[in-house]
mmCIF file of C-alpha atoms in Angstrom:
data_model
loop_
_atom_site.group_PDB
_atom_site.id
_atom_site.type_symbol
_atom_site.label_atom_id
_atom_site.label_comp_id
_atom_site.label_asym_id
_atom_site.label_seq_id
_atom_site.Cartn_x
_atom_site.Cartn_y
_atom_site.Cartn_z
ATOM 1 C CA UNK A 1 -16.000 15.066 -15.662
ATOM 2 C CA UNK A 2 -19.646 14.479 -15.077
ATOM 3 C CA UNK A 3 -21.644 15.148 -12.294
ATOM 4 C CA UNK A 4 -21.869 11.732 -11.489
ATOM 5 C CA UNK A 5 -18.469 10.863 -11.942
ATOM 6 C CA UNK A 6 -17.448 13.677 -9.250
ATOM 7 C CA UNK A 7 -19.745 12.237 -7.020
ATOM 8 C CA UNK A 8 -18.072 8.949 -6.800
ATOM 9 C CA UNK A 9 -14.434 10.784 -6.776
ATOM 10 C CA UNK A 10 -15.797 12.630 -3.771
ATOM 11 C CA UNK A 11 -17.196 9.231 -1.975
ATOM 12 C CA UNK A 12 -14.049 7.495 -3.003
ATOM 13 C CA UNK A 13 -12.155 10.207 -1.343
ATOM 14 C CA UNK A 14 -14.273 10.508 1.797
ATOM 15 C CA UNK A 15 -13.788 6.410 1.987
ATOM 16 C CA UNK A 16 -10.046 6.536 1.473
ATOM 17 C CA UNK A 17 -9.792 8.848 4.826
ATOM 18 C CA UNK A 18 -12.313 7.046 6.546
ATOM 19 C CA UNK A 19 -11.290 2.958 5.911
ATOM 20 C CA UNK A 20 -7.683 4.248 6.607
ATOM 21 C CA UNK A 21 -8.446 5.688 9.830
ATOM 22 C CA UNK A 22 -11.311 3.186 10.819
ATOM 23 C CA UNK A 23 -11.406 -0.095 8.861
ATOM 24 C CA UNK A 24 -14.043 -1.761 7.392
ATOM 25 C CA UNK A 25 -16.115 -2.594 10.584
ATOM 26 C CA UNK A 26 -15.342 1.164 12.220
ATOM 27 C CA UNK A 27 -15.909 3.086 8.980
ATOM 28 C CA UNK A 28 -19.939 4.416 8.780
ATOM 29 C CA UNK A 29 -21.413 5.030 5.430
ATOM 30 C CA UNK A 30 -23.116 8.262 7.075
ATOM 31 C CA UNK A 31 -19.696 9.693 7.615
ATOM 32 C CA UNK A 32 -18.590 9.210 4.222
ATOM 33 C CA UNK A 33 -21.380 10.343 2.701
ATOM 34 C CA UNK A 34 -21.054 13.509 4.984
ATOM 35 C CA UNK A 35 -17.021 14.147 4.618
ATOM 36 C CA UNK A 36 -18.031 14.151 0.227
ATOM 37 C CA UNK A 37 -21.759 15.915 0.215
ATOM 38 C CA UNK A 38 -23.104 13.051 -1.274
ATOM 39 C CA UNK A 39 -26.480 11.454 -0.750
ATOM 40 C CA UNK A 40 -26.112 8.265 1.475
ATOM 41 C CA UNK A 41 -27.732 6.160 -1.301
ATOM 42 C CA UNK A 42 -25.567 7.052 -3.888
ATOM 43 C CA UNK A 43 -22.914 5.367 -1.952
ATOM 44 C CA UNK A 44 -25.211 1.980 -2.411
ATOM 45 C CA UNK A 45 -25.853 2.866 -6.010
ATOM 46 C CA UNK A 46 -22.205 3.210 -6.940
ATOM 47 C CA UNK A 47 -20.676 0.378 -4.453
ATOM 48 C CA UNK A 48 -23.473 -1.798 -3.599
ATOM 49 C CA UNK A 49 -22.369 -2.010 -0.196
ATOM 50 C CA UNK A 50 -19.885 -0.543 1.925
ATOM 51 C CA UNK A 51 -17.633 -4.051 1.501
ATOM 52 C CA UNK A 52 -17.909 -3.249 -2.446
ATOM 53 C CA UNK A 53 -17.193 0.352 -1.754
ATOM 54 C CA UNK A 54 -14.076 -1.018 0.704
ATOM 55 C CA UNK A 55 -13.034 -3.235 -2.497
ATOM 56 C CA UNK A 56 -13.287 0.321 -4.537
ATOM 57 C CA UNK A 57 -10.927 1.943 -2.361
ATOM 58 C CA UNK A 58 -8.677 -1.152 -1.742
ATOM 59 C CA UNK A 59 -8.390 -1.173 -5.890
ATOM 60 C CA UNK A 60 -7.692 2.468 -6.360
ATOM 61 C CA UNK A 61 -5.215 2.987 -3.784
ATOM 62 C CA UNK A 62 -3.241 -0.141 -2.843
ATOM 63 C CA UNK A 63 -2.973 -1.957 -6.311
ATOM 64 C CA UNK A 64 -2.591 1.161 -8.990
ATOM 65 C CA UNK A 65 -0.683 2.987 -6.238
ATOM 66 C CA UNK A 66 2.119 0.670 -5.578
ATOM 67 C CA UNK A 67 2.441 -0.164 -9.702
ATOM 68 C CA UNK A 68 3.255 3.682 -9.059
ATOM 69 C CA UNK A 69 6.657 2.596 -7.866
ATOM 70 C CA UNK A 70 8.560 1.170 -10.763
ATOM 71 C CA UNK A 71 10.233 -2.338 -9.797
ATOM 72 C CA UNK A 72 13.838 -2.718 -10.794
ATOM 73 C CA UNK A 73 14.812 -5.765 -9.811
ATOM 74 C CA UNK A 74 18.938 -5.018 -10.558
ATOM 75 C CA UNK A 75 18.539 -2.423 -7.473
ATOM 76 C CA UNK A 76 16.117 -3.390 -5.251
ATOM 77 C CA UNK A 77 18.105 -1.120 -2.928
ATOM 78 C CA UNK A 78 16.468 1.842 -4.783
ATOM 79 C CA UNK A 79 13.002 0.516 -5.231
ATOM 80 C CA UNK A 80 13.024 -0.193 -1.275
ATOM 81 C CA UNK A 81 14.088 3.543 -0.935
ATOM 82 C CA UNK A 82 11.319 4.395 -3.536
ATOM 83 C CA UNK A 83 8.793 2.655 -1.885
ATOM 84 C CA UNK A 84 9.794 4.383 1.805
ATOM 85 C CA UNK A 85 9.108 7.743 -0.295
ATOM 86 C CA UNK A 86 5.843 6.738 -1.598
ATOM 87 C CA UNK A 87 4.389 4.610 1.874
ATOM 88 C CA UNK A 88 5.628 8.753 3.394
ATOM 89 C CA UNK A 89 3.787 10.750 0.610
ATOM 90 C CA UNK A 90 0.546 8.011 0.704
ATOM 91 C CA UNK A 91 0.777 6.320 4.698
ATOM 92 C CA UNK A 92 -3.372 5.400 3.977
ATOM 93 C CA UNK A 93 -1.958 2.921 1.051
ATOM 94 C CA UNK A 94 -0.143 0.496 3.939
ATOM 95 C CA UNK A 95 -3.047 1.388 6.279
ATOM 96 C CA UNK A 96 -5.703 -0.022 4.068
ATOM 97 C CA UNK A 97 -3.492 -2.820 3.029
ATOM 98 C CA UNK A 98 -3.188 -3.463 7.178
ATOM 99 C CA UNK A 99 -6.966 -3.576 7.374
ATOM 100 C CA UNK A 100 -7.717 -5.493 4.437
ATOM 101 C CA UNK A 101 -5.301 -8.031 6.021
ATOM 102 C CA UNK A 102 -6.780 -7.850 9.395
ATOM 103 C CA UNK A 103 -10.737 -7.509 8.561
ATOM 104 C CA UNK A 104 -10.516 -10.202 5.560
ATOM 105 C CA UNK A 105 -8.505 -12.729 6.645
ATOM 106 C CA UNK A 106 -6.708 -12.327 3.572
ATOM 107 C CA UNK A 107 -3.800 -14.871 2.801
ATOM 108 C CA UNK A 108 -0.790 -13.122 1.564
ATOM 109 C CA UNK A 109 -1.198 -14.630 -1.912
ATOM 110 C CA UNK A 110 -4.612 -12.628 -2.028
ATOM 111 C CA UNK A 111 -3.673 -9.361 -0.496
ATOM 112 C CA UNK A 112 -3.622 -6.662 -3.090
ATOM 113 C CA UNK A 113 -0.844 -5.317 -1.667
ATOM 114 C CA UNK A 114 1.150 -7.729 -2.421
ATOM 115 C CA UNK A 115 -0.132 -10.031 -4.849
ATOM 116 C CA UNK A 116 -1.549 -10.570 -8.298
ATOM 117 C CA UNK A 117 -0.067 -9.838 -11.868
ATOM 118 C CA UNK A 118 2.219 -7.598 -10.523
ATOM 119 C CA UNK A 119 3.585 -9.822 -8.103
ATOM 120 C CA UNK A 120 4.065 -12.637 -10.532
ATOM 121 C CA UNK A 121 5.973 -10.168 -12.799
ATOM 122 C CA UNK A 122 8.169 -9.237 -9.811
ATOM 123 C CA UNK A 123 9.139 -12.224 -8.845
ATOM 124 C CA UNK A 124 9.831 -13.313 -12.992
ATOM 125 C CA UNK A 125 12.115 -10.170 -12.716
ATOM 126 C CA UNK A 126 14.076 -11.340 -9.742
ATOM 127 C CA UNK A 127 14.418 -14.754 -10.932
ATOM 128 C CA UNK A 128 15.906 -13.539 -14.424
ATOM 129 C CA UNK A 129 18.135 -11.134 -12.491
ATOM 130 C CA UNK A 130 19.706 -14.050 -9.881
ATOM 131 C CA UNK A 131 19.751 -16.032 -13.050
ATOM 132 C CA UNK A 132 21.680 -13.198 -15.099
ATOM 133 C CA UNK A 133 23.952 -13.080 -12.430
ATOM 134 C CA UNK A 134 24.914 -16.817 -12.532
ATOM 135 C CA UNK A 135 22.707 -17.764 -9.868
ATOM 136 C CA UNK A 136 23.559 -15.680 -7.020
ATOM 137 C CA UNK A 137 23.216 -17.282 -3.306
ATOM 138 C CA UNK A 138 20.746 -16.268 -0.978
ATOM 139 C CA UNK A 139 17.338 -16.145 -0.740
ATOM 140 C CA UNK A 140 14.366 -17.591 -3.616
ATOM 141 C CA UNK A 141 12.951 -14.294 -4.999
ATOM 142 C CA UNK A 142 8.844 -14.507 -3.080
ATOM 143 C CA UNK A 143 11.471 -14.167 0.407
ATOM 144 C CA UNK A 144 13.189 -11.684 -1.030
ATOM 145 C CA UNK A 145 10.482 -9.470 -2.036
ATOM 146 C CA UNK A 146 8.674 -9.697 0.987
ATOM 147 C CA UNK A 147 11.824 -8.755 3.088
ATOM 148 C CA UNK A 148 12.520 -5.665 0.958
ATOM 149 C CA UNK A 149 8.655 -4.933 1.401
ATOM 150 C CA UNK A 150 8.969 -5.321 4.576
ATOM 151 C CA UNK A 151 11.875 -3.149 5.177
ATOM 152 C CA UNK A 152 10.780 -0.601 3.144
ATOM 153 C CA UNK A 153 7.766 -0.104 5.449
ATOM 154 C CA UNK A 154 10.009 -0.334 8.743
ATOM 155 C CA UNK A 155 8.922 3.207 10.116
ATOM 156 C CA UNK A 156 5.663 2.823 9.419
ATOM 157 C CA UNK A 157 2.932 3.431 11.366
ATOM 158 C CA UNK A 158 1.443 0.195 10.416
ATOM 159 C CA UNK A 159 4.576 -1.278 12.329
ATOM 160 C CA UNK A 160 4.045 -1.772 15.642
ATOM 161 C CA UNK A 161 8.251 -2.053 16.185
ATOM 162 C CA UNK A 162 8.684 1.493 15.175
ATOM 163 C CA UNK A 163 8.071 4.930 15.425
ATOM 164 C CA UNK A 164 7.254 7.187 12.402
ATOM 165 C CA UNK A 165 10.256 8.488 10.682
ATOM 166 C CA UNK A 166 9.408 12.055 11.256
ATOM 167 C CA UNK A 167 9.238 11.211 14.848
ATOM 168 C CA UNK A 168 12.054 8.825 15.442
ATOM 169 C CA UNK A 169 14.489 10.698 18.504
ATOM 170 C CA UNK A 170 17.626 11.711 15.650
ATOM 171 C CA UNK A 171 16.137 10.426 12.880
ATOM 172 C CA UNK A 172 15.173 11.804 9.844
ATOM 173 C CA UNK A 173 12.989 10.609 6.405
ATOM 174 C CA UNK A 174 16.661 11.199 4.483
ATOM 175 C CA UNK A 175 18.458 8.981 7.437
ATOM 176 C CA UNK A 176 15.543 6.481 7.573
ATOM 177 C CA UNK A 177 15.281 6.159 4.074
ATOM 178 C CA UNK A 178 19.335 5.288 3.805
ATOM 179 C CA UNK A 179 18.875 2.999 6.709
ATOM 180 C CA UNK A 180 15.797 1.209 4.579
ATOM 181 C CA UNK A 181 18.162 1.305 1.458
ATOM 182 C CA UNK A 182 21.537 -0.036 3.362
ATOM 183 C CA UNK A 183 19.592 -2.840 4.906
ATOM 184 C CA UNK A 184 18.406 -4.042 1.368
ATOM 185 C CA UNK A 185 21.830 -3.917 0.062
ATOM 186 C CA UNK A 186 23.478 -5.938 3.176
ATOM 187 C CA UNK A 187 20.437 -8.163 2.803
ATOM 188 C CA UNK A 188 21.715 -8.934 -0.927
#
């Protein structure tokens, strides 16, 4: 790796801790550039600004780290447990995805989170399964998705209805993440 090229890992890191904890409009460029011993202006080099350096971070973390959680659409029960793990092991991915929601304005067929390519291949792979299974009842596969999402991120600490799982009075991340997985199923 070049010099240059673990500068901007450094800044990226810095950025990922400090839009996570801050957002856009709280997060200072002087901090970052601080937190990875880089020179303020290599921050503007690199990102332009700190909305392009934002849109870095947002890329890195939110898009390629979800597509870290392989879909299967034949058990979303286990892809909604899958996703608890990784929103435990990564909380700044939902975090970001919170402020990019709040700060942008972003529709939900926007949000990188959420949307794009992978999104459109999701929802392909639902549609072929309900199909496969002779058009099962219930709900068109964009609600479905979202709910199993959604459930998968219930202890969050993006979710202002819950505690975090490691926090929850008798609860556990092995009891939360069955509760995440048994509400998918009953929601099927």
């Amino acid at each position: 790796m070049s010099r240059a090229e673990a500068t901007k890992a450094r800044i990226l890191r810095a950025a990922t801790e400090e839009f996570a904890a801050y957002g856009i409009a709280g997060a200072r460029v002087d901090r970052i550039a601080k937190v990875a011993a880089a020179n303020k202006n290599l921050i503007y080099v690199y990102f332009c600004n700190k909305d392009g350096l934002f849109d870095a971070v947002i890329d890195a973390h939110v898009g390629r780290g979800l597509a870290m959680v392989p879909f299967t659409p034949d058990d979303l029960p286990d892809y909604a447990g899958r996703l608890f793990d990784f929103y435990e092991k990564h909380p700044e991915v939902l975090r970001l995805a919170t402020w990019h929601r709040l700060e942008r304005g972003t529709a939900v067929e926007r949000d990188p989170a959420v949307a794009g390519p992978a999104r459109s291949d999701k929802l392909a792979s639902l549609e072929a399964v309900q199909k496969e299974r002779g058009g099962t009842p219930g709900f068109p596969p964009a609600t479905l998705l979202t709910l199993v999402l959604a459930i998968a991120s219930a202890w969050s600490p993006t979710n202002a209805a819950s505690m975090p799982a490691t926090t929850s009075p008798g609860s556990n991340l092995a009891h939360c993440r069955n509760a995440i997985m048994e509400a998918v199923r009953r929601l099927l």
